[in-house]
XYZ file of C-alpha atoms in Angstrom:
648
model
C -28.118 25.357 7.686
C -24.616 25.835 6.513
C -22.091 24.590 9.589
C -19.472 26.676 10.052
C -16.119 25.301 12.246
C -15.392 27.712 14.351
C -12.887 25.460 16.180
C -11.117 22.849 15.208
C -9.745 20.372 17.388
C -6.213 18.024 16.855
C -5.960 14.865 16.884
C -4.440 13.998 18.790
C -8.028 15.640 20.974
C -10.220 14.416 18.748
C -8.274 10.572 20.072
C -8.734 11.756 23.299
C -12.497 12.407 23.752
C -13.512 8.988 21.698
C -11.467 6.737 23.890
C -12.847 8.735 27.326
C -16.255 8.627 25.338
C -16.785 5.535 24.482
C -17.647 2.090 25.464
C -14.903 -0.589 26.624
C -17.071 -3.763 26.802
C -16.980 -6.246 23.982
C -18.518 -9.948 24.796
C -16.541 -12.438 25.004
C -16.523 -15.896 22.408
C -15.173 -18.870 22.923
C -13.191 -20.100 19.609
C -11.189 -23.019 18.313
C -7.744 -22.931 18.852
C -7.875 -23.118 15.165
C -9.699 -20.635 14.293
C -8.227 -18.448 17.433
C -4.995 -17.548 14.754
C -5.376 -13.212 15.094
C -7.365 -13.041 18.187
C -7.244 -11.509 21.793
C -7.576 -13.863 24.588
C -10.390 -11.780 27.196
C -9.107 -14.907 29.899
C -6.340 -15.168 31.278
C -4.210 -19.374 30.382
C -3.453 -20.766 33.986
C -1.847 -24.364 32.940
C -2.709 -27.257 34.284
C -0.206 -29.055 32.852
C 3.294 -29.259 33.414
C 5.285 -29.504 29.920
C 6.847 -31.006 29.107
C 4.262 -33.890 30.694
C 7.556 -36.054 32.083
C 11.010 -36.087 31.794
C 12.112 -37.218 28.148
C 15.729 -36.719 25.103
C 15.794 -34.403 23.325
C 18.352 -35.804 21.452
C 18.090 -39.593 18.934
C 20.870 -41.700 21.552
C 21.110 -43.481 24.380
C 19.096 -43.227 27.927
C 22.569 -43.330 30.745
C 23.120 -43.167 34.099
C 26.002 -40.439 34.453
C 28.417 -41.648 36.944
C 28.451 -45.189 34.635
C 30.731 -43.215 32.022
C 33.161 -42.296 34.924
C 36.401 -41.276 32.097
C 35.039 -42.407 29.006
C 37.077 -41.218 25.610
C 38.286 -42.541 22.174
C 41.128 -43.745 23.766
C 38.859 -45.573 26.394
C 35.600 -46.291 25.548
C 32.798 -47.410 28.323
C 30.209 -50.528 26.945
C 26.300 -50.754 27.717
C 24.401 -53.415 27.737
C 21.049 -51.962 25.573
C 18.331 -53.368 27.947
C 15.636 -51.882 25.816
C 14.811 -49.603 23.351
C 12.325 -46.500 24.261
C 10.380 -44.670 20.840
C 8.534 -41.323 21.228
C 4.649 -42.429 22.321
C 5.971 -45.676 24.281
C 3.721 -45.400 27.305
C 4.861 -47.793 29.949
C 7.659 -46.358 32.117
C 10.571 -48.876 32.269
C 13.844 -49.352 34.201
C 17.658 -49.453 33.644
C 19.887 -51.008 36.104
C 23.427 -49.544 37.399
C 25.711 -51.291 33.368
C 22.566 -50.570 31.813
C 21.519 -48.331 29.354
C 18.164 -47.996 27.508
C 18.662 -47.091 22.795
C 15.723 -43.141 22.501
C 14.398 -41.793 19.749
C 13.866 -37.652 20.235
C 10.498 -36.653 22.088
C 10.603 -40.439 23.971
C 10.212 -40.986 27.867
C 12.924 -41.227 29.904
C 13.667 -44.690 31.990
C 13.679 -44.247 35.468
C 17.142 -44.719 36.556
C 18.581 -43.050 33.670
C 19.399 -39.293 34.271
C 21.003 -38.248 31.112
C 21.617 -38.623 27.075
C 25.055 -39.369 25.290
C 24.112 -38.354 21.581
C 24.672 -41.238 19.232
C 27.291 -39.570 17.814
C 29.464 -40.720 20.477
C 28.450 -43.387 19.914
C 29.286 -47.901 18.879
C 27.064 -50.607 18.802
C 28.523 -53.902 18.825
C 25.280 -56.725 19.538
C 23.118 -56.296 23.154
C 26.022 -53.376 23.608
C 27.187 -50.622 22.776
C 30.435 -47.906 22.816
C 29.898 -45.061 24.492
C 33.593 -42.374 23.654
C 32.531 -39.503 26.025
C 30.332 -38.855 29.255
C 27.850 -37.105 30.484
C 26.177 -34.265 33.437
C 23.713 -34.914 34.960
C 20.516 -33.259 33.071
C 22.684 -33.361 29.658
C 19.705 -34.070 26.800
C 16.643 -34.153 28.477
C 14.260 -31.724 28.884
C 12.094 -32.109 32.720
C 9.187 -31.580 33.427
C 7.550 -28.911 34.105
C 11.040 -27.037 33.128
C 8.986 -25.595 29.563
C 5.463 -24.505 31.762
C 4.131 -25.358 34.991
C 1.002 -26.553 35.771
C -0.427 -24.002 37.626
C 1.676 -21.243 36.168
C -0.683 -17.810 33.835
C 1.144 -19.046 30.651
C -1.291 -16.121 28.576
C -2.443 -12.339 30.143
C -5.559 -11.065 28.857
C -5.142 -9.359 25.803
C -2.397 -10.681 24.187
C -3.411 -11.400 20.746
C -3.338 -15.134 19.713
C -0.300 -15.989 16.722
C 1.130 -19.669 15.953
C 3.127 -19.391 18.444
C 0.420 -19.114 21.661
C -2.051 -21.728 19.364
C 0.690 -23.789 19.470
C 1.579 -22.910 23.262
C -2.758 -23.166 23.728
C -2.524 -27.214 21.284
C 0.754 -27.898 23.595
C -1.418 -27.899 27.289
C -4.726 -29.667 25.469
C -6.421 -26.604 24.891
C -9.195 -27.883 21.901
C -10.706 -23.598 22.753
C -10.607 -20.536 23.892
C -12.291 -17.209 25.060
C -11.718 -14.524 23.177
C -13.583 -10.306 22.832
C -15.888 -11.565 19.863
C -14.162 -8.642 17.256
C -15.942 -5.234 17.444
C -18.310 -4.319 15.225
C -18.662 -1.776 12.648
C -21.552 -0.643 10.608
C -20.744 1.145 7.312
C -23.207 3.775 5.701
C -22.516 5.598 2.427
C -24.140 8.607 1.702
C -23.952 11.060 -2.081
C -26.561 11.764 -4.929
C -23.874 10.909 -6.715
C -22.790 7.834 -6.322
C -22.937 4.772 -8.403
C -22.310 1.116 -7.182
C -19.966 -0.984 -8.487
C -20.935 -2.207 -12.200
C -23.847 0.228 -12.335
C -23.971 2.764 -15.634
C -21.965 5.688 -14.869
C -23.745 8.591 -15.992
C -22.115 12.104 -17.000
C -21.896 14.056 -13.191
C -22.122 10.236 -10.652
C -18.644 8.548 -9.311
C -18.864 4.932 -8.549
C -18.996 4.146 -4.409
C -15.546 4.169 -3.718
C -15.263 4.447 0.194
C -16.934 1.854 0.880
C -14.705 -1.307 -0.517
C -11.670 0.547 0.837
C -13.235 0.936 4.579
C -14.532 -1.996 4.477
C -11.252 -3.564 3.441
C -9.993 -1.072 6.414
C -11.895 -3.010 8.303
C -11.227 -6.083 7.702
C -6.860 -5.322 8.204
C -8.256 -4.254 11.581
C -10.208 -7.711 11.930
C -13.604 -5.849 12.414
C -16.765 -7.247 11.073
C -18.468 -4.731 8.966
C -21.733 -4.228 9.194
C -23.190 -2.757 5.203
C -25.486 -0.242 5.814
C -25.854 0.587 2.720
C -26.268 4.121 0.630
C -28.039 6.586 1.329
C -29.233 9.844 0.311
C -28.626 12.928 1.199
C -32.191 12.353 2.526
C -32.425 13.699 6.246
C -34.787 10.730 6.930
C -33.409 8.170 4.883
C -29.567 8.134 6.730
C -31.647 9.056 10.402
C -33.139 5.970 9.997
C -30.079 4.308 8.651
C -27.217 5.235 11.584
C -30.535 4.264 13.858
C -30.700 1.575 13.047
C -26.900 0.910 12.773
C -26.185 2.071 16.699
C -28.404 -0.725 17.733
C -26.831 -3.463 16.106
C -23.764 -1.848 16.181
C -20.485 -1.321 18.406
C -19.778 1.753 16.712
C -21.100 3.765 12.271
C -18.789 4.798 10.017
C -20.299 7.658 7.546
C -19.072 8.425 5.321
C -19.701 12.011 3.014
C -21.396 14.932 3.572
C -19.636 15.493 6.272
C -18.109 19.344 5.205
C -19.349 22.914 6.013
C -22.069 22.694 2.783
C -25.004 24.152 3.166
C -26.918 21.057 1.490
C -24.680 19.190 3.859
C -27.659 17.023 6.508
C -25.340 13.992 8.474
C -23.935 16.866 11.140
C -27.625 17.490 11.919
C -28.701 13.602 11.827
C -26.339 12.682 14.483
C -27.385 16.371 16.083
C -30.814 14.181 16.880
C -29.961 10.785 16.944
C -27.179 11.062 19.174
C -28.195 11.132 22.603
C -23.590 12.266 23.719
C -24.052 14.529 21.348
C -20.908 15.434 18.723
C -18.216 15.834 20.532
C -15.611 16.689 17.444
C -16.698 18.386 15.152
C -13.454 19.120 12.158
C -9.857 17.715 12.406
C -7.205 20.379 12.022
C -5.615 18.385 9.344
C -5.247 18.409 5.634
C -6.826 16.100 4.453
C -9.592 15.432 6.772
C -10.689 19.026 7.351
C -14.690 17.987 7.446
C -14.810 15.035 9.940
C -17.864 14.109 12.322
C -18.140 12.303 16.217
C -21.114 11.386 17.839
C -21.571 9.174 21.222
C -24.330 7.343 21.373
C -25.151 5.518 24.596
C -21.031 5.375 24.611
C -20.852 4.144 21.288
C -19.235 5.900 18.406
C -21.352 7.749 15.211
C -17.604 8.182 12.450
C -18.632 11.183 10.305
C -15.295 10.327 7.496
C -15.389 13.047 4.484
C -16.502 11.996 1.815
C -12.571 12.256 -0.820
C -11.584 8.956 -0.459
C -8.356 9.924 0.843
C -9.422 11.715 3.561
C -11.519 9.438 4.133
C -8.901 6.671 4.171
C -6.577 8.969 6.122
C -8.525 9.772 8.820
C -9.751 5.709 9.551
C -6.261 5.699 9.728
C -6.155 7.914 12.999
C -9.638 8.637 14.146
C -11.339 4.796 13.147
C -8.059 2.374 13.911
C -6.838 3.163 17.417
C -10.660 3.292 18.272
C -11.512 -0.868 17.226
C -7.289 -1.228 19.522
C -9.148 -0.228 22.398
C -12.125 -1.674 22.398
C -10.552 -4.728 21.239
C -7.188 -4.333 23.267
C -5.893 -4.961 20.103
C -2.395 -2.786 19.528
C -1.202 -3.471 16.506
C 1.450 -0.689 17.205
C 3.010 1.528 14.538
C 3.840 0.856 11.263
C 6.441 0.206 8.379
C 8.627 3.461 8.198
C 11.964 4.820 7.106
C 13.934 7.998 6.436
C 14.018 9.284 2.460
C 15.348 12.708 1.940
C 12.669 15.508 0.228
C 13.047 15.982 -3.289
C 11.569 19.316 -3.314
C 10.444 21.896 -1.301
C 8.273 21.555 0.155
C 5.009 24.469 2.028
C 3.367 23.538 4.129
C -0.777 23.922 4.925
C -0.077 27.140 7.296
C -1.141 26.134 10.984
C -2.894 22.611 9.960
C -1.355 19.064 10.628
C -0.691 18.228 7.004
C -0.481 13.881 5.926
C 0.976 13.925 2.393
C 1.606 10.651 0.215
C 4.788 10.383 -1.149
C 6.252 7.948 -3.178
C 9.609 6.859 -1.593
C 12.746 5.799 -4.205
C 15.539 3.354 -2.942
C 18.676 4.257 -4.382
C 21.973 3.552 -3.161
C 22.470 4.117 0.717
C 19.753 6.649 0.631
C 15.731 6.691 0.158
C 13.357 9.618 -1.930
C 10.752 10.492 -0.816
C 8.808 12.019 -3.851
C 5.205 14.086 -2.457
C 1.823 13.867 -4.320
C 0.627 16.101 -4.404
C -3.730 15.566 -4.846
C -6.335 16.305 -4.125
C -8.419 14.752 -1.561
C -10.404 13.575 -3.931
C -7.443 10.985 -6.030
C -8.682 7.243 -4.630
C -6.221 6.143 -7.735
C -2.313 8.566 -6.317
C -2.877 7.340 -3.402
C -2.713 3.139 -3.850
C 0.378 4.274 -6.668
C 1.791 6.059 -3.081
C 4.004 3.623 -0.737
C 3.717 6.353 2.413
C 3.160 9.594 3.632
C 4.812 12.104 5.637
C 3.012 14.290 8.656
C 4.126 17.539 8.813
C 2.877 19.150 11.491
C 0.626 22.835 12.209
C 4.334 24.834 13.044
C 6.101 23.721 9.867
C 6.569 26.264 7.861
C 7.990 24.906 4.695
C 10.406 22.059 4.768
C 13.756 22.147 1.978
C 14.775 19.710 -0.177
C 16.773 17.496 0.614
C 15.522 18.029 4.717
C 14.867 13.551 5.589
C 11.557 12.748 6.372
C 10.743 10.534 8.059
C 7.997 8.100 6.136
C 4.883 5.927 7.633
C 5.050 3.322 4.771
C 1.785 1.662 3.675
C 3.139 -2.283 3.507
C 6.525 -2.897 4.567
C 9.799 -1.707 3.596
C 9.581 -5.122 0.303
C 6.909 -4.194 -0.355
C 8.968 -1.084 -2.600
C 9.147 -0.769 -6.453
C 12.247 -2.607 -7.615
C 12.926 -0.073 -10.148
C 11.106 3.843 -10.505
C 10.921 5.219 -13.976
C 10.087 8.513 -14.408
C 8.407 11.126 -17.423
C 5.675 11.019 -20.006
C 2.530 9.128 -19.858
C 1.939 6.701 -22.183
C -0.390 3.060 -21.861
C 2.107 0.946 -24.050
C 4.800 1.344 -21.145
C 2.198 -0.013 -18.929
C 2.104 -2.868 -21.354
C 6.260 -3.179 -21.404
C 6.311 -3.778 -17.410
C 3.661 -5.992 -17.450
C 5.113 -7.810 -18.997
C 8.566 -7.250 -18.222
C 6.654 -7.989 -14.015
C 5.503 -11.192 -15.496
C 9.046 -12.106 -16.725
C 11.427 -11.646 -14.235
C 8.888 -10.320 -10.950
C 10.463 -7.486 -10.792
C 7.981 -4.387 -9.155
C 7.870 -1.521 -10.776
C 7.087 2.496 -10.256
C 5.079 4.332 -12.968
C 6.048 8.659 -11.890
C 4.170 10.038 -14.803
C 5.707 13.847 -14.489
C 5.670 14.636 -18.212
C 9.468 14.280 -20.867
C 11.736 16.940 -19.136
C 10.414 16.098 -15.082
C 11.551 13.119 -16.391
C 15.154 13.557 -17.581
C 15.485 15.797 -14.904
C 14.892 12.904 -12.562
C 17.623 10.777 -13.215
C 19.957 14.085 -14.220
C 19.048 13.636 -10.270
C 19.360 10.407 -9.491
C 15.594 10.106 -8.566
C 14.649 7.386 -11.324
C 16.334 4.993 -13.508
C 14.801 5.552 -16.410
C 13.205 8.222 -18.146
C 10.073 7.941 -20.458
C 10.462 10.826 -23.691
C 9.345 12.058 -26.788
C 10.891 15.360 -26.946
C 11.329 17.294 -30.437
C 13.790 19.673 -30.491
C 12.038 21.894 -33.015
C 15.345 23.416 -34.252
C 16.996 19.851 -34.865
C 13.351 18.162 -35.862
C 15.213 15.608 -33.804
C 13.546 13.224 -31.053
C 15.598 12.824 -27.676
C 18.409 13.440 -28.784
C 20.270 16.735 -28.067
C 17.222 16.536 -24.527
C 20.068 14.623 -23.473
C 23.123 16.237 -23.584
C 21.525 19.793 -22.414
C 20.138 18.224 -19.158
C 24.741 16.441 -18.890
C 23.789 12.941 -19.060
C 26.279 10.494 -21.569
C 24.971 10.147 -24.938
C 24.767 6.233 -24.227
C 22.340 6.223 -21.780
C 18.820 6.857 -24.595
C 18.093 4.224 -25.489
C 15.968 3.743 -28.528
C 12.423 2.274 -27.553
C 9.475 2.886 -30.085
C 6.776 5.071 -32.230
C 3.728 5.919 -31.420
C 1.549 7.981 -33.838
C 1.049 11.305 -32.089
C -3.291 13.249 -33.748
C -6.002 15.489 -33.116
C -8.740 13.065 -31.477
C -12.699 14.023 -32.177
C -15.758 14.107 -31.521
C -17.373 10.682 -33.643
C -18.587 12.482 -37.170
C -15.973 15.640 -36.279
C -19.043 17.624 -35.178
C -17.264 20.543 -35.945
C -15.973 20.120 -39.008
C -12.433 19.763 -38.043
C -9.409 19.662 -40.637
C -6.289 20.633 -38.529
C -4.718 21.857 -36.322
C -5.626 25.057 -37.202
C -9.102 24.785 -36.203
C -7.661 26.246 -32.784
C -7.417 29.620 -33.734
C -11.752 29.473 -34.194
C -13.670 31.320 -31.855
C -16.177 28.751 -31.223
C -13.637 25.722 -31.190
C -12.447 25.186 -27.094
C -9.624 23.522 -26.684
C -8.137 20.281 -24.212
C -4.268 20.783 -24.112
C -1.273 19.033 -22.220
C 0.427 19.755 -19.067
C 3.712 21.864 -20.060
C 6.692 19.715 -19.274
C 5.270 17.049 -21.545
C 6.215 15.876 -25.015
C 2.690 16.183 -26.043
C 3.214 20.170 -25.132
C 6.465 20.952 -26.671
C 4.909 19.741 -30.617
C 2.126 21.327 -29.747
C 3.831 24.337 -29.370
C 5.680 24.134 -31.716
C 3.172 23.037 -34.267
C 1.147 26.131 -33.346
C 3.458 28.680 -33.669
C 4.797 27.571 -37.139
C 0.809 28.150 -37.824
C 0.855 32.125 -36.106
C 4.120 32.323 -38.199
C 2.543 31.203 -41.515
C -0.960 33.646 -41.094
C 1.360 36.791 -38.912
C -0.140 36.426 -35.755
C 2.516 36.664 -31.645
C 2.337 32.851 -30.124
C 2.335 34.552 -26.562
C -0.951 36.127 -27.633
C -2.256 33.590 -29.462
C -2.209 31.088 -27.362
C -4.476 33.330 -24.259
C -7.325 34.085 -26.568
C -7.523 30.489 -28.015
C -9.986 28.684 -25.225
C -8.742 25.719 -23.537
C -5.214 26.011 -24.636
C -4.265 26.671 -20.715
C -6.404 23.830 -20.148
C -3.463 21.436 -19.249
C -4.443 17.492 -19.015
C -1.602 15.151 -17.284
C -2.508 12.339 -19.738
C -3.953 10.910 -23.437
C -6.927 9.476 -21.807
C -7.703 12.990 -19.524
C -7.998 14.311 -22.517
C -9.610 12.288 -24.911
C -12.032 11.471 -21.418
C -13.059 15.953 -21.917
C -13.215 15.281 -26.282
C -16.141 12.022 -25.361
C -18.157 14.663 -22.599
C -17.816 17.217 -24.615
C -16.517 19.375 -22.536
C -14.204 20.251 -24.875
C -13.630 19.973 -29.150
C -10.641 19.091 -30.195
C -6.919 18.023 -28.225
C -3.916 16.291 -29.653
C -2.756 12.943 -27.943
C -2.042 9.283 -29.341
C -3.973 6.977 -31.072
C -4.609 3.988 -29.003
C -6.144 6.230 -26.317
C -8.619 7.923 -29.183
C -9.274 4.090 -29.770
C -10.435 3.827 -25.730
C -12.791 6.777 -25.747
C -14.035 5.928 -29.663
C -13.327 8.954 -30.982
C -12.509 10.454 -34.387
C -8.806 10.508 -34.731
C -7.152 12.971 -38.121
C -3.015 11.392 -37.220
C -0.351 13.889 -36.904
C 2.569 11.785 -37.742
C 4.885 9.510 -36.142
C 6.403 10.404 -32.834
C 9.535 9.163 -30.780
C 9.237 7.486 -27.174
C 12.178 6.127 -26.059
C 13.929 6.282 -22.586
C 17.199 7.525 -21.032
C 18.926 5.381 -18.578
C 20.311 6.482 -15.425
C 24.412 6.065 -15.567
C 24.147 5.264 -12.232
C 21.379 2.251 -12.938
C 22.147 1.407 -15.718
C 23.805 -2.131 -14.015
C 20.716 -2.556 -12.063
C 19.478 -6.291 -12.879
C 16.248 -4.135 -13.013
C 17.720 -2.009 -14.764
C 19.108 -4.809 -17.260
C 15.714 -6.940 -17.615
C 13.554 -3.627 -17.982
C 16.742 -3.797 -21.092
C 16.153 -6.898 -22.043
C 11.565 -6.831 -22.254
C 12.307 -3.767 -24.472
C 13.392 -5.431 -27.097
C 11.924 -8.780 -26.498
C 9.256 -10.511 -29.263
C 6.838 -11.095 -26.263
C 6.368 -7.386 -26.014
C 6.710 -6.457 -29.181
C 3.156 -8.408 -29.929
C 1.795 -7.093 -27.116
C 2.830 -3.343 -28.760
C 1.461 -4.415 -32.179
C -2.111 -5.027 -29.822
C -2.624 -0.728 -29.111
C -3.359 1.369 -31.969
C -0.307 3.906 -33.346
C 2.379 1.725 -32.550
C 5.101 -0.086 -33.886
C 9.157 -0.426 -33.197
C 11.353 2.062 -33.742
C 13.069 1.855 -36.811
C 16.495 4.188 -35.683
């Protein structure tokens, strides 16, 4: 039976329903204080001792009676007899009399008869006596018993998260063990016939199970105990048995996948049948994450998260994390947030709250949020994002330059030192890895095509653009485009050459000889995205072919199978040919080699870098340019098929 989301619920309402319905009575357990960091106190702690437990010296010097030092100065020092010395750890209580003092170490117990300590810097020892050049006041440089913590004082309350300071306090009070709240035990079940485990052979139509490892990592970050319930087939009995077992041994269960309104989804039916309190959430008014379902059984929640990794992780943060914090009494607080200006206009999600991933680009005095428009299944895109912005249901659009709040996935220190936008290139990855190994500089690469990279540099959104743009009029690479974007000629830095060509199946089963075969009716082509250097090269070559045979370019492109099919990377082109979805496509030789394809060379192109004038003096940019010319990178470059250093 097909399930329809009749009423989409807000995040706030769903969260409230869950927290009102779940049990919050996790058991306690006793742990040694060496293992207590990060745990939550189950009972308030009342001190059984004073801290410090005795009057002790806070400085190295001499324990004195302050009244003996009246009038002491540099000109008229007071001489006292040194009766004995006291070190930290001495257990004998000794006494001084008027006219005497005791040499004393920091932390040592004060002798009877002394009320203060004069610092050693204001003294000069001469034989059995010491000359003292300044007076003291009662209690000076002395920590009195109980001045830090008094016996009977409540020092740590139930629900306190134990960190280094709290553990140190427990240790100082002599506690070797402490009662803490047991970590919530969360069962994790993945569903889907399309899933295979890491390390298994990836057949066509199958995908690796990304949700189980990523949600497990998220649970560990929340310090939950994770119980794997395995990976279920899309079969009612298999899912039902695993969910029931999870509810028996766990505090909560997470089911990943099988929650959308598709005909074959059965998680909804399982939860209706297994959970005695029924389904309390079915569909959220958010993007991504609409197909979310939550049910309760004897106060234990079952979270049905969407199968797409981006959706699953976003909803985990909004729904599952608050549950864990509530039952464990551990409020981690909000993550780091910063303000940034949008790099472009964003049209909202039509009545749904939208969690939109963004890149964050640090500029002088402000930040830029660069939206990432990707599907809910794009886990690689999410991994590269720095954070996300929340666009509420009542917002129709956000204009370019609008200041927004970015919820960072990590702290601000993790943001990239160097931002590179432009054309996708495998050698650039080698270059940046060499840069990191050499200088520790962290880089962010945003593949938006050569023209997009040039525009980003012109708008001061990127430090560097990677480009390979052929001007059909001059037949030169890159230089003319730099001028068109109003950038100084010295912004262009020569990079390296790479061999472009036609990727075809091993053995060339379609007998393809050149790009002109794209005109054959039985040939399917896979193109690159508009704005990329490879697309400009492809369009230029096809125009020349059309001119040679008297065809109209625009009309011809409409007839070519796949010409409007745009792949965003060289690897995507190679994958399409390798999997038989296309017969030919243009890309670099290294991508063809990775997929075991045959390759018909077209010619070398120049892949160069355009440096933002505002970023030229940045240390990260200078290190990048130095690494580009380094012997280490040149050795790495030559390991890639079809690459060599530019000779221009």
